[in-house]
Amino acid sequence: MTASPWEHRRAPGVADDIDFAIRGEELQFLEIELDPGESAVAEAGAFVWKDAAVDMTTVFGDGSGGAGEGFMGKLLGAGKRLLTGESLFTTVFTHRGQGKARVAFASPTPGSILPLHLAELGGVLICQKDSFLAAAKGVSIGVHFQRRVMTGLFGGEGFIMQRLEGDGWVFVQMGGALVERELAPGEQIHVDTGCLAAYMPTVDFDLVMAGGVKSVIFGGEGLFFARLTGPGKVWIQSLPFSRLAGRMLAAAGPAGGQNRGEGSLLGPLGDLIGGNR
């Protein structure tokens, strides 16, 4: 594989390590290279292509294969995935042949794919719903509930976020460009609630009012900012999908269709002439 902005080669003697590379800029895809017997788990619908030696199996739940994976354990895991906006099923890709084999996955929206090694983050990552793309087999996908009522109601992602646990690589999809901030103990930053992509569980997530009454009414930034207090790492996305979808819906207009003449000096008359009304 050629060099890329995000690329990793497995460390000698680390059995659950996987090779990967992230290709592209705005519309990225993830390419994972598997050794014989290695597996990767991906969200249903993320698959792009694979070598013929890679076997594809759809499983109920998150496919982590951990302890307590009886029927009730799988049912509970699938229920957690449903709460976080994922499907009931995941797909496991296992290399059954010899040598190296590759499998690729793509994000469904424009943005960035972020590779994170959970062992370097204390084994846990809290992230927005729908952000999980793929992982090394063994990573589990759970639920993180916001304990503060106000944070749950107005925090952008609601009461329920994703909790990724394990000691291997995980790949999460974010909107637009990404910024990583490492906060010192007691250090605070304010973030638009929709732009908060992920954070370590050591970071305290709370809300703060977005200025005075004038700012709340006319500022266009909502009632609250997310107040994040260190220590720990925070990842911020520049274009959350909800913001992109809102702009697209507004541009479509009440007719939900063409708006080629929205900048015309003729206004509504131009829309009639142009066939947009």
PDB file of C-alpha atoms in Angstrom:
ATOM      1  CA  MET A   1       0.000   0.000   0.000  1.00  0.00           C
ATOM      2  CA  THR A   2       1.264   3.502  -0.795  1.00  0.00           C
ATOM      3  CA  ALA A   3       1.682   6.217   1.802  1.00  0.00           C
ATOM      4  CA  SER A   4      -1.382   8.165   2.952  1.00  0.00           C
ATOM      5  CA  PRO A   5      -2.204  10.784   5.599  1.00  0.00           C
ATOM      6  CA  TRP A   6      -3.367   8.012   7.934  1.00  0.00           C
ATOM      7  CA  GLU A   7      -1.529   4.731   7.643  1.00  0.00           C
ATOM      8  CA  HIS A   8      -0.392   2.066  10.099  1.00  0.00           C
ATOM      9  CA  ARG A   9       1.753  -1.051   9.902  1.00  0.00           C
ATOM     10  CA  ARG A  10       1.285  -3.725  12.525  1.00  0.00           C
ATOM     11  CA  ALA A  11       3.850  -3.949  15.303  1.00  0.00           C
ATOM     12  CA  PRO A  12       5.833  -7.211  15.480  1.00  0.00           C
ATOM     13  CA  GLY A  13       4.388  -9.619  18.035  1.00  0.00           C
ATOM     14  CA  VAL A  14       1.055  -7.805  18.453  1.00  0.00           C
ATOM     15  CA  ALA A  15      -1.533 -10.397  17.445  1.00  0.00           C
ATOM     16  CA  ASP A  16      -4.632  -8.186  17.298  1.00  0.00           C
ATOM     17  CA  ASP A  17      -2.976  -5.322  15.412  1.00  0.00           C
ATOM     18  CA  ILE A  18      -4.120  -4.622  11.843  1.00  0.00           C
ATOM     19  CA  ASP A  19      -2.608  -2.737   8.919  1.00  0.00           C
ATOM     20  CA  PHE A  20      -4.709   0.040   7.418  1.00  0.00           C
ATOM     21  CA  ALA A  21      -4.639   3.131   5.226  1.00  0.00           C
ATOM     22  CA  ILE A  22      -7.200   5.899   4.754  1.00  0.00           C
ATOM     23  CA  ARG A  23      -7.496   7.132   1.172  1.00  0.00           C
ATOM     24  CA  GLY A  24      -8.929  10.335  -0.241  1.00  0.00           C
ATOM     25  CA  GLU A  25      -9.605  13.806   1.092  1.00  0.00           C
ATOM     26  CA  GLU A  26     -13.262  14.922   1.391  1.00  0.00           C
ATOM     27  CA  LEU A  27     -14.783  11.564   0.408  1.00  0.00           C
ATOM     28  CA  GLN A  28     -12.563   9.086   2.212  1.00  0.00           C
ATOM     29  CA  PHE A  29     -12.508   5.334   2.363  1.00  0.00           C
ATOM     30  CA  LEU A  30     -10.720   2.938   4.689  1.00  0.00           C
ATOM     31  CA  GLU A  31      -8.550   0.096   3.414  1.00  0.00           C
ATOM     32  CA  ILE A  32      -7.667  -2.668   5.911  1.00  0.00           C
ATOM     33  CA  GLU A  33      -5.013  -5.286   5.218  1.00  0.00           C
ATOM     34  CA  LEU A  34      -5.564  -8.614   6.985  1.00  0.00           C
ATOM     35  CA  ASP A  35      -3.202 -11.467   7.743  1.00  0.00           C
ATOM     36  CA  PRO A  36      -4.557 -15.047   7.603  1.00  0.00           C
ATOM     37  CA  GLY A  37      -7.112 -15.536  10.381  1.00  0.00           C
ATOM     38  CA  GLU A  38      -7.452 -11.827  11.176  1.00  0.00           C
ATOM     39  CA  SER A  39     -10.885 -10.199  11.212  1.00  0.00           C
ATOM     40  CA  ALA A  40     -12.360  -6.726  10.956  1.00  0.00           C
ATOM     41  CA  VAL A  41     -15.872  -5.689  11.948  1.00  0.00           C
ATOM     42  CA  ALA A  42     -17.809  -3.034  10.011  1.00  0.00           C
ATOM     43  CA  GLU A  43     -21.146  -1.307  10.134  1.00  0.00           C
ATOM     44  CA  ALA A  44     -23.724  -2.845   7.784  1.00  0.00           C
ATOM     45  CA  GLY A  45     -23.727  -0.964   4.462  1.00  0.00           C
ATOM     46  CA  ALA A  46     -20.171   0.394   4.752  1.00  0.00           C
ATOM     47  CA  PHE A  47     -18.542  -2.269   2.548  1.00  0.00           C
ATOM     48  CA  VAL A  48     -16.906  -1.145  -0.731  1.00  0.00           C
ATOM     49  CA  TRP A  49     -14.706  -4.022  -1.987  1.00  0.00           C
ATOM     50  CA  LYS A  50     -12.638  -6.994  -0.805  1.00  0.00           C
ATOM     51  CA  ASP A  51     -10.210  -9.610  -2.038  1.00  0.00           C
ATOM     52  CA  ALA A  52     -11.801 -12.981  -2.789  1.00  0.00           C
ATOM     53  CA  ALA A  53      -9.960 -14.648   0.129  1.00  0.00           C
ATOM     54  CA  VAL A  54     -11.824 -12.479   2.631  1.00  0.00           C
ATOM     55  CA  ASP A  55     -14.946 -14.193   3.972  1.00  0.00           C
ATOM     56  CA  MET A  56     -17.957 -11.994   4.813  1.00  0.00           C
ATOM     57  CA  THR A  57     -20.408 -12.977   7.565  1.00  0.00           C
ATOM     58  CA  THR A  58     -23.327 -10.963   8.945  1.00  0.00           C
ATOM     59  CA  VAL A  59     -23.821 -11.331  12.705  1.00  0.00           C
ATOM     60  CA  PHE A  60     -26.408 -10.191  15.230  1.00  0.00           C
ATOM     61  CA  GLY A  61     -25.050  -7.476  17.536  1.00  0.00           C
ATOM     62  CA  ASP A  62     -21.639  -5.810  17.435  1.00  0.00           C
ATOM     63  CA  GLY A  63     -19.577  -8.858  16.456  1.00  0.00           C
ATOM     64  CA  SER A  64     -17.081  -8.319  19.273  1.00  0.00           C
ATOM     65  CA  GLY A  65     -17.156 -11.984  20.251  1.00  0.00           C
ATOM     66  CA  GLY A  66     -16.519 -11.236  23.918  1.00  0.00           C
ATOM     67  CA  ALA A  67     -17.705 -12.962  27.038  1.00  0.00           C
ATOM     68  CA  GLY A  68     -21.425 -13.310  27.639  1.00  0.00           C
ATOM     69  CA  GLU A  69     -22.109 -13.801  23.949  1.00  0.00           C
ATOM     70  CA  GLY A  70     -25.047 -16.138  24.495  1.00  0.00           C
ATOM     71  CA  PHE A  71     -28.429 -15.334  23.024  1.00  0.00           C
ATOM     72  CA  MET A  72     -29.314 -12.811  25.719  1.00  0.00           C
ATOM     73  CA  GLY A  73     -25.905 -11.174  25.445  1.00  0.00           C
ATOM     74  CA  LYS A  74     -26.285 -10.803  21.691  1.00  0.00           C
ATOM     75  CA  LEU A  75     -29.836  -9.495  22.103  1.00  0.00           C
ATOM     76  CA  LEU A  76     -28.669  -6.894  24.606  1.00  0.00           C
ATOM     77  CA  GLY A  77     -25.780  -5.846  22.358  1.00  0.00           C
ATOM     78  CA  ALA A  78     -28.092  -5.497  19.361  1.00  0.00           C
ATOM     79  CA  GLY A  79     -30.498  -3.412  21.430  1.00  0.00           C
ATOM     80  CA  LYS A  80     -27.682  -1.059  22.429  1.00  0.00           C
ATOM     81  CA  ARG A  81     -26.696  -0.643  18.777  1.00  0.00           C
ATOM     82  CA  LEU A  82     -30.281   0.199  17.859  1.00  0.00           C
ATOM     83  CA  LEU A  83     -30.397   2.894  20.568  1.00  0.00           C
ATOM     84  CA  THR A  84     -27.251   4.531  19.192  1.00  0.00           C
ATOM     85  CA  GLY A  85     -28.634   4.738  15.657  1.00  0.00           C
ATOM     86  CA  GLU A  86     -26.832   1.710  14.223  1.00  0.00           C
ATOM     87  CA  SER A  87     -28.438  -1.337  12.625  1.00  0.00           C
ATOM     88  CA  LEU A  88     -29.129  -4.586  14.479  1.00  0.00           C
ATOM     89  CA  PHE A  89     -26.398  -6.341  12.509  1.00  0.00           C
ATOM     90  CA  THR A  90     -22.701  -5.950  11.822  1.00  0.00           C
ATOM     91  CA  THR A  91     -20.548  -7.616   9.194  1.00  0.00           C
ATOM     92  CA  VAL A  92     -17.392  -9.573  10.077  1.00  0.00           C
ATOM     93  CA  PHE A  93     -14.674  -9.883   7.416  1.00  0.00           C
ATOM     94  CA  THR A  94     -12.144 -12.699   8.001  1.00  0.00           C
ATOM     95  CA  HIS A  95      -9.128 -13.575   5.878  1.00  0.00           C
ATOM     96  CA  ARG A  96      -9.404 -17.325   5.126  1.00  0.00           C
ATOM     97  CA  GLY A  97      -6.561 -17.606   2.614  1.00  0.00           C
ATOM     98  CA  GLN A  98      -2.799 -17.187   2.503  1.00  0.00           C
ATOM     99  CA  GLY A  99      -0.632 -14.063   2.458  1.00  0.00           C
ATOM    100  CA  LYS A 100      -2.218 -10.641   2.666  1.00  0.00           C
ATOM    101  CA  ALA A 101      -5.790  -9.684   1.754  1.00  0.00           C
ATOM    102  CA  ARG A 102      -7.589  -6.357   1.752  1.00  0.00           C
ATOM    103  CA  VAL A 103     -11.087  -5.089   2.444  1.00  0.00           C
ATOM    104  CA  ALA A 104     -12.349  -1.509   2.087  1.00  0.00           C
ATOM    105  CA  PHE A 105     -15.115   0.526   3.719  1.00  0.00           C
ATOM    106  CA  ALA A 106     -16.440   4.020   3.029  1.00  0.00           C
ATOM    107  CA  SER A 107     -18.144   6.740   5.042  1.00  0.00           C
ATOM    108  CA  PRO A 108     -21.717   7.511   3.861  1.00  0.00           C
ATOM    109  CA  THR A 109     -21.258  11.295   4.163  1.00  0.00           C
ATOM    110  CA  PRO A 110     -18.552  13.830   3.199  1.00  0.00           C
ATOM    111  CA  GLY A 111     -15.987  14.175   5.929  1.00  0.00           C
ATOM    112  CA  SER A 112     -13.118  12.403   7.628  1.00  0.00           C
ATOM    113  CA  ILE A 113     -12.405   8.911   8.904  1.00  0.00           C
ATOM    114  CA  LEU A 114     -10.542   9.009  12.213  1.00  0.00           C
ATOM    115  CA  PRO A 115      -8.392   6.021  13.282  1.00  0.00           C
ATOM    116  CA  LEU A 116      -7.972   5.601  17.033  1.00  0.00           C
ATOM    117  CA  HIS A 117      -6.224   2.932  19.081  1.00  0.00           C
ATOM    118  CA  LEU A 118      -8.417   2.414  22.137  1.00  0.00           C
ATOM    119  CA  ALA A 119      -5.569   1.058  24.257  1.00  0.00           C
ATOM    120  CA  GLU A 120      -3.920   4.491  24.002  1.00  0.00           C
ATOM    121  CA  LEU A 121      -7.138   6.188  25.193  1.00  0.00           C
ATOM    122  CA  GLY A 122      -7.692   4.083  28.282  1.00  0.00           C
ATOM    123  CA  GLY A 123      -9.865   1.562  26.442  1.00  0.00           C
ATOM    124  CA  VAL A 124     -12.966   3.759  26.057  1.00  0.00           C
ATOM    125  CA  LEU A 125     -14.156   6.440  23.614  1.00  0.00           C
ATOM    126  CA  ILE A 126     -17.410   8.416  23.793  1.00  0.00           C
ATOM    127  CA  CYS A 127     -18.640   9.616  20.401  1.00  0.00           C
ATOM    128  CA  GLN A 128     -21.712  10.848  18.561  1.00  0.00           C
ATOM    129  CA  LYS A 129     -24.401   8.466  17.371  1.00  0.00           C
ATOM    130  CA  ASP A 130     -23.911   6.845  13.931  1.00  0.00           C
ATOM    131  CA  SER A 131     -20.156   7.507  14.015  1.00  0.00           C
ATOM    132  CA  PHE A 132     -18.881   3.910  14.128  1.00  0.00           C
ATOM    133  CA  LEU A 133     -17.561   2.696  10.771  1.00  0.00           C
ATOM    134  CA  ALA A 134     -15.254  -0.277  11.398  1.00  0.00           C
ATOM    135  CA  ALA A 135     -12.903  -1.822  13.962  1.00  0.00           C
ATOM    136  CA  ALA A 136     -10.580  -4.682  14.684  1.00  0.00           C
ATOM    137  CA  LYS A 137     -12.597  -7.641  15.958  1.00  0.00           C
ATOM    138  CA  GLY A 138     -12.976  -7.452  19.725  1.00  0.00           C
ATOM    139  CA  VAL A 139     -14.130  -3.827  19.987  1.00  0.00           C
ATOM    140  CA  SER A 140     -17.610  -3.574  21.479  1.00  0.00           C
ATOM    141  CA  ILE A 141     -20.213  -0.883  20.749  1.00  0.00           C
ATOM    142  CA  GLY A 142     -22.284   0.194  23.724  1.00  0.00           C
ATOM    143  CA  VAL A 143     -24.394   3.062  25.006  1.00  0.00           C
ATOM    144  CA  HIS A 144     -23.317   6.146  26.935  1.00  0.00           C
ATOM    145  CA  PHE A 145     -26.133   7.973  28.722  1.00  0.00           C
ATOM    146  CA  GLN A 146     -25.794  11.647  29.568  1.00  0.00           C
ATOM    147  CA  ARG A 147     -26.306  11.853  33.331  1.00  0.00           C
ATOM    148  CA  ARG A 148     -27.214  15.541  33.411  1.00  0.00           C
ATOM    149  CA  VAL A 149     -30.789  16.281  32.308  1.00  0.00           C
ATOM    150  CA  MET A 150     -29.967  19.621  30.655  1.00  0.00           C
ATOM    151  CA  THR A 151     -27.023  18.123  28.774  1.00  0.00           C
ATOM    152  CA  GLY A 152     -29.221  15.303  27.518  1.00  0.00           C
ATOM    153  CA  LEU A 153     -31.990  17.631  26.385  1.00  0.00           C
ATOM    154  CA  PHE A 154     -29.891  20.312  24.705  1.00  0.00           C
ATOM    155  CA  GLY A 155     -26.509  18.694  24.100  1.00  0.00           C
ATOM    156  CA  GLY A 156     -26.976  18.121  20.372  1.00  0.00           C
ATOM    157  CA  GLU A 157     -26.713  14.319  20.575  1.00  0.00           C
ATOM    158  CA  GLY A 158     -29.414  13.848  23.234  1.00  0.00           C
ATOM    159  CA  PHE A 159     -29.168  11.485  26.180  1.00  0.00           C
ATOM    160  CA  ILE A 160     -27.642   8.637  24.185  1.00  0.00           C
ATOM    161  CA  MET A 161     -24.181   8.545  22.637  1.00  0.00           C
ATOM    162  CA  GLN A 162     -21.945   5.685  21.519  1.00  0.00           C
ATOM    163  CA  ARG A 163     -19.425   4.061  23.863  1.00  0.00           C
ATOM    164  CA  LEU A 164     -16.654   2.140  22.096  1.00  0.00           C
ATOM    165  CA  GLU A 165     -14.632  -0.206  24.309  1.00  0.00           C
ATOM    166  CA  GLY A 166     -11.662  -2.465  23.691  1.00  0.00           C
ATOM    167  CA  ASP A 167      -7.917  -2.450  23.148  1.00  0.00           C
ATOM    168  CA  GLY A 168      -7.695  -2.404  19.355  1.00  0.00           C
ATOM    169  CA  TRP A 169      -8.132  -0.047  16.414  1.00  0.00           C
ATOM    170  CA  VAL A 170     -11.477   1.619  15.814  1.00  0.00           C
ATOM    171  CA  PHE A 171     -12.474   3.866  12.899  1.00  0.00           C
ATOM    172  CA  VAL A 172     -15.104   6.565  13.359  1.00  0.00           C
ATOM    173  CA  GLN A 173     -16.625   8.816  10.687  1.00  0.00           C
ATOM    174  CA  MET A 174     -16.903  12.565  11.245  1.00  0.00           C
ATOM    175  CA  GLY A 175     -18.375  15.411   9.185  1.00  0.00           C
ATOM    176  CA  GLY A 176     -16.105  17.874   7.413  1.00  0.00           C
ATOM    177  CA  ALA A 177     -12.594  18.480   8.758  1.00  0.00           C
ATOM    178  CA  LEU A 178     -11.388  17.300  12.175  1.00  0.00           C
ATOM    179  CA  VAL A 179      -9.554  19.062  14.975  1.00  0.00           C
ATOM    180  CA  GLU A 180      -8.016  17.225  17.922  1.00  0.00           C
ATOM    181  CA  ARG A 181      -7.595  19.139  21.199  1.00  0.00           C
ATOM    182  CA  GLU A 182      -5.850  17.807  24.278  1.00  0.00           C
ATOM    183  CA  LEU A 183      -7.102  19.575  27.398  1.00  0.00           C
ATOM    184  CA  ALA A 184      -5.001  19.992  30.503  1.00  0.00           C
ATOM    185  CA  PRO A 185      -6.629  19.381  33.907  1.00  0.00           C
ATOM    186  CA  GLY A 186      -9.204  22.129  34.462  1.00  0.00           C
ATOM    187  CA  GLU A 187      -8.773  23.592  30.954  1.00  0.00           C
ATOM    188  CA  GLN A 188     -12.092  24.404  29.243  1.00  0.00           C
ATOM    189  CA  ILE A 189     -13.281  24.986  25.693  1.00  0.00           C
ATOM    190  CA  HIS A 190     -16.730  25.856  24.324  1.00  0.00           C
ATOM    191  CA  VAL A 191     -17.932  23.939  21.248  1.00  0.00           C
ATOM    192  CA  ASP A 192     -21.114  24.052  19.193  1.00  0.00           C
ATOM    193  CA  THR A 193     -23.103  21.070  20.435  1.00  0.00           C
ATOM    194  CA  GLY A 194     -23.410  19.565  16.948  1.00  0.00           C
ATOM    195  CA  CYS A 195     -19.688  19.911  16.262  1.00  0.00           C
ATOM    196  CA  LEU A 196     -18.611  17.809  19.240  1.00  0.00           C
ATOM    197  CA  ALA A 197     -17.562  14.547  17.575  1.00  0.00           C
ATOM    198  CA  ALA A 198     -15.886  12.503  20.322  1.00  0.00           C
ATOM    199  CA  TYR A 199     -14.134  12.774  23.656  1.00  0.00           C
ATOM    200  CA  MET A 200     -12.378  10.667  26.260  1.00  0.00           C
ATOM    201  CA  PRO A 201     -14.418   9.698  29.340  1.00  0.00           C
ATOM    202  CA  THR A 202     -12.018  11.691  31.541  1.00  0.00           C
ATOM    203  CA  VAL A 203     -13.390  14.889  29.940  1.00  0.00           C
ATOM    204  CA  ASP A 204     -16.386  16.478  31.679  1.00  0.00           C
ATOM    205  CA  PHE A 205     -19.190  17.384  29.246  1.00  0.00           C
ATOM    206  CA  ASP A 206     -21.614  20.089  30.373  1.00  0.00           C
ATOM    207  CA  LEU A 207     -23.542  23.006  28.859  1.00  0.00           C
ATOM    208  CA  VAL A 208     -23.144  26.773  29.139  1.00  0.00           C
ATOM    209  CA  MET A 209     -25.484  29.510  27.910  1.00  0.00           C
ATOM    210  CA  ALA A 210     -24.550  30.970  24.516  1.00  0.00           C
ATOM    211  CA  GLY A 211     -24.256  34.610  25.594  1.00  0.00           C
ATOM    212  CA  GLY A 212     -27.099  36.969  26.467  1.00  0.00           C
ATOM    213  CA  VAL A 213     -30.699  37.150  25.237  1.00  0.00           C
ATOM    214  CA  LYS A 214     -29.724  38.968  22.035  1.00  0.00           C
ATOM    215  CA  SER A 215     -27.151  36.315  21.157  1.00  0.00           C
ATOM    216  CA  VAL A 216     -29.626  33.507  21.842  1.00  0.00           C
ATOM    217  CA  ILE A 217     -32.370  35.073  19.669  1.00  0.00           C
ATOM    218  CA  PHE A 218     -30.328  36.488  16.802  1.00  0.00           C
ATOM    219  CA  GLY A 219     -26.974  34.698  16.966  1.00  0.00           C
ATOM    220  CA  GLY A 220     -28.127  31.573  15.144  1.00  0.00           C
ATOM    221  CA  GLU A 221     -26.013  29.351  17.415  1.00  0.00           C
ATOM    222  CA  GLY A 222     -28.730  27.915  19.644  1.00  0.00           C
ATOM    223  CA  LEU A 223     -29.248  28.248  23.390  1.00  0.00           C
ATOM    224  CA  PHE A 224     -26.149  26.451  24.617  1.00  0.00           C
ATOM    225  CA  PHE A 225     -22.521  25.619  23.915  1.00  0.00           C
ATOM    226  CA  ALA A 226     -20.922  22.367  24.972  1.00  0.00           C
ATOM    227  CA  ARG A 227     -18.481  23.109  27.806  1.00  0.00           C
ATOM    228  CA  LEU A 228     -15.672  20.552  27.889  1.00  0.00           C
ATOM    229  CA  THR A 229     -13.323  20.432  30.862  1.00  0.00           C
ATOM    230  CA  GLY A 230     -10.055  18.492  30.872  1.00  0.00           C
ATOM    231  CA  PRO A 231      -8.048  16.420  31.303  1.00  0.00           C
ATOM    232  CA  GLY A 232      -8.323  14.425  28.103  1.00  0.00           C
ATOM    233  CA  LYS A 233      -8.658  14.589  24.336  1.00  0.00           C
ATOM    234  CA  VAL A 234     -11.576  16.070  22.404  1.00  0.00           C
ATOM    235  CA  TRP A 235     -12.322  15.747  18.671  1.00  0.00           C
ATOM    236  CA  ILE A 236     -14.289  18.502  16.914  1.00  0.00           C
ATOM    237  CA  GLN A 237     -15.946  18.194  13.484  1.00  0.00           C
ATOM    238  CA  SER A 238     -16.441  21.201  11.227  1.00  0.00           C
ATOM    239  CA  LEU A 239     -19.596  20.015   9.429  1.00  0.00           C
ATOM    240  CA  PRO A 240     -22.024  17.801  11.372  1.00  0.00           C
ATOM    241  CA  PHE A 241     -24.430  15.946   9.107  1.00  0.00           C
ATOM    242  CA  SER A 242     -27.453  17.622  10.745  1.00  0.00           C
ATOM    243  CA  ARG A 243     -26.124  21.026   9.658  1.00  0.00           C
ATOM    244  CA  LEU A 244     -25.473  19.800   6.112  1.00  0.00           C
ATOM    245  CA  ALA A 245     -28.938  18.221   5.903  1.00  0.00           C
ATOM    246  CA  GLY A 246     -30.543  21.423   7.192  1.00  0.00           C
ATOM    247  CA  ARG A 247     -28.838  23.515   4.528  1.00  0.00           C
ATOM    248  CA  MET A 248     -29.854  21.063   1.803  1.00  0.00           C
ATOM    249  CA  LEU A 249     -33.461  21.058   3.007  1.00  0.00           C
ATOM    250  CA  ALA A 250     -33.553  24.854   3.101  1.00  0.00           C
ATOM    251  CA  ALA A 251     -32.045  25.098  -0.386  1.00  0.00           C
ATOM    252  CA  ALA A 252     -34.642  22.662  -1.748  1.00  0.00           C
ATOM    253  CA  GLY A 253     -37.403  25.116  -0.845  1.00  0.00           C
ATOM    254  CA  PRO A 254     -41.023  24.345   0.049  1.00  0.00           C
ATOM    255  CA  ALA A 255     -41.506  22.588  -3.282  1.00  0.00           C
ATOM    256  CA  GLY A 256     -38.684  20.219  -2.358  1.00  0.00           C
ATOM    257  CA  GLY A 257     -37.239  20.396  -5.817  1.00  0.00           C
ATOM    258  CA  GLN A 258     -35.392  22.696  -8.202  1.00  0.00           C
ATOM    259  CA  ASN A 259     -34.233  26.177  -7.232  1.00  0.00           C
ATOM    260  CA  ARG A 260     -32.007  27.152 -10.132  1.00  0.00           C
ATOM    261  CA  GLY A 261     -33.206  30.782 -10.091  1.00  0.00           C
ATOM    262  CA  GLU A 262     -32.927  31.542  -6.397  1.00  0.00           C
ATOM    263  CA  GLY A 263     -30.499  34.397  -7.090  1.00  0.00           C
ATOM    264  CA  SER A 264     -32.502  35.912  -9.941  1.00  0.00           C
ATOM    265  CA  LEU A 265     -33.492  39.605  -9.762  1.00  0.00           C
ATOM    266  CA  LEU A 266     -36.918  38.594 -11.024  1.00  0.00           C
ATOM    267  CA  GLY A 267     -37.560  36.660  -7.809  1.00  0.00           C
ATOM    268  CA  PRO A 268     -40.780  34.552  -7.892  1.00  0.00           C
ATOM    269  CA  LEU A 269     -41.458  35.625 -11.496  1.00  0.00           C
ATOM    270  CA  GLY A 270     -38.069  34.247 -12.488  1.00  0.00           C
ATOM    271  CA  ASP A 271     -38.949  30.986 -10.764  1.00  0.00           C
ATOM    272  CA  LEU A 272     -42.167  30.770 -12.764  1.00  0.00           C
ATOM    273  CA  ILE A 273     -40.368  31.466 -16.051  1.00  0.00           C
ATOM    274  CA  GLY A 274     -37.579  29.040 -15.206  1.00  0.00           C
ATOM    275  CA  GLY A 275     -39.973  26.231 -14.332  1.00  0.00           C
ATOM    276  CA  ASN A 276     -39.106  26.149 -10.620  1.00  0.00           C
ATOM    277  CA  ARG A 277     -42.622  26.922  -9.414  1.00  0.00           C
TER     278      ARG A 277
END
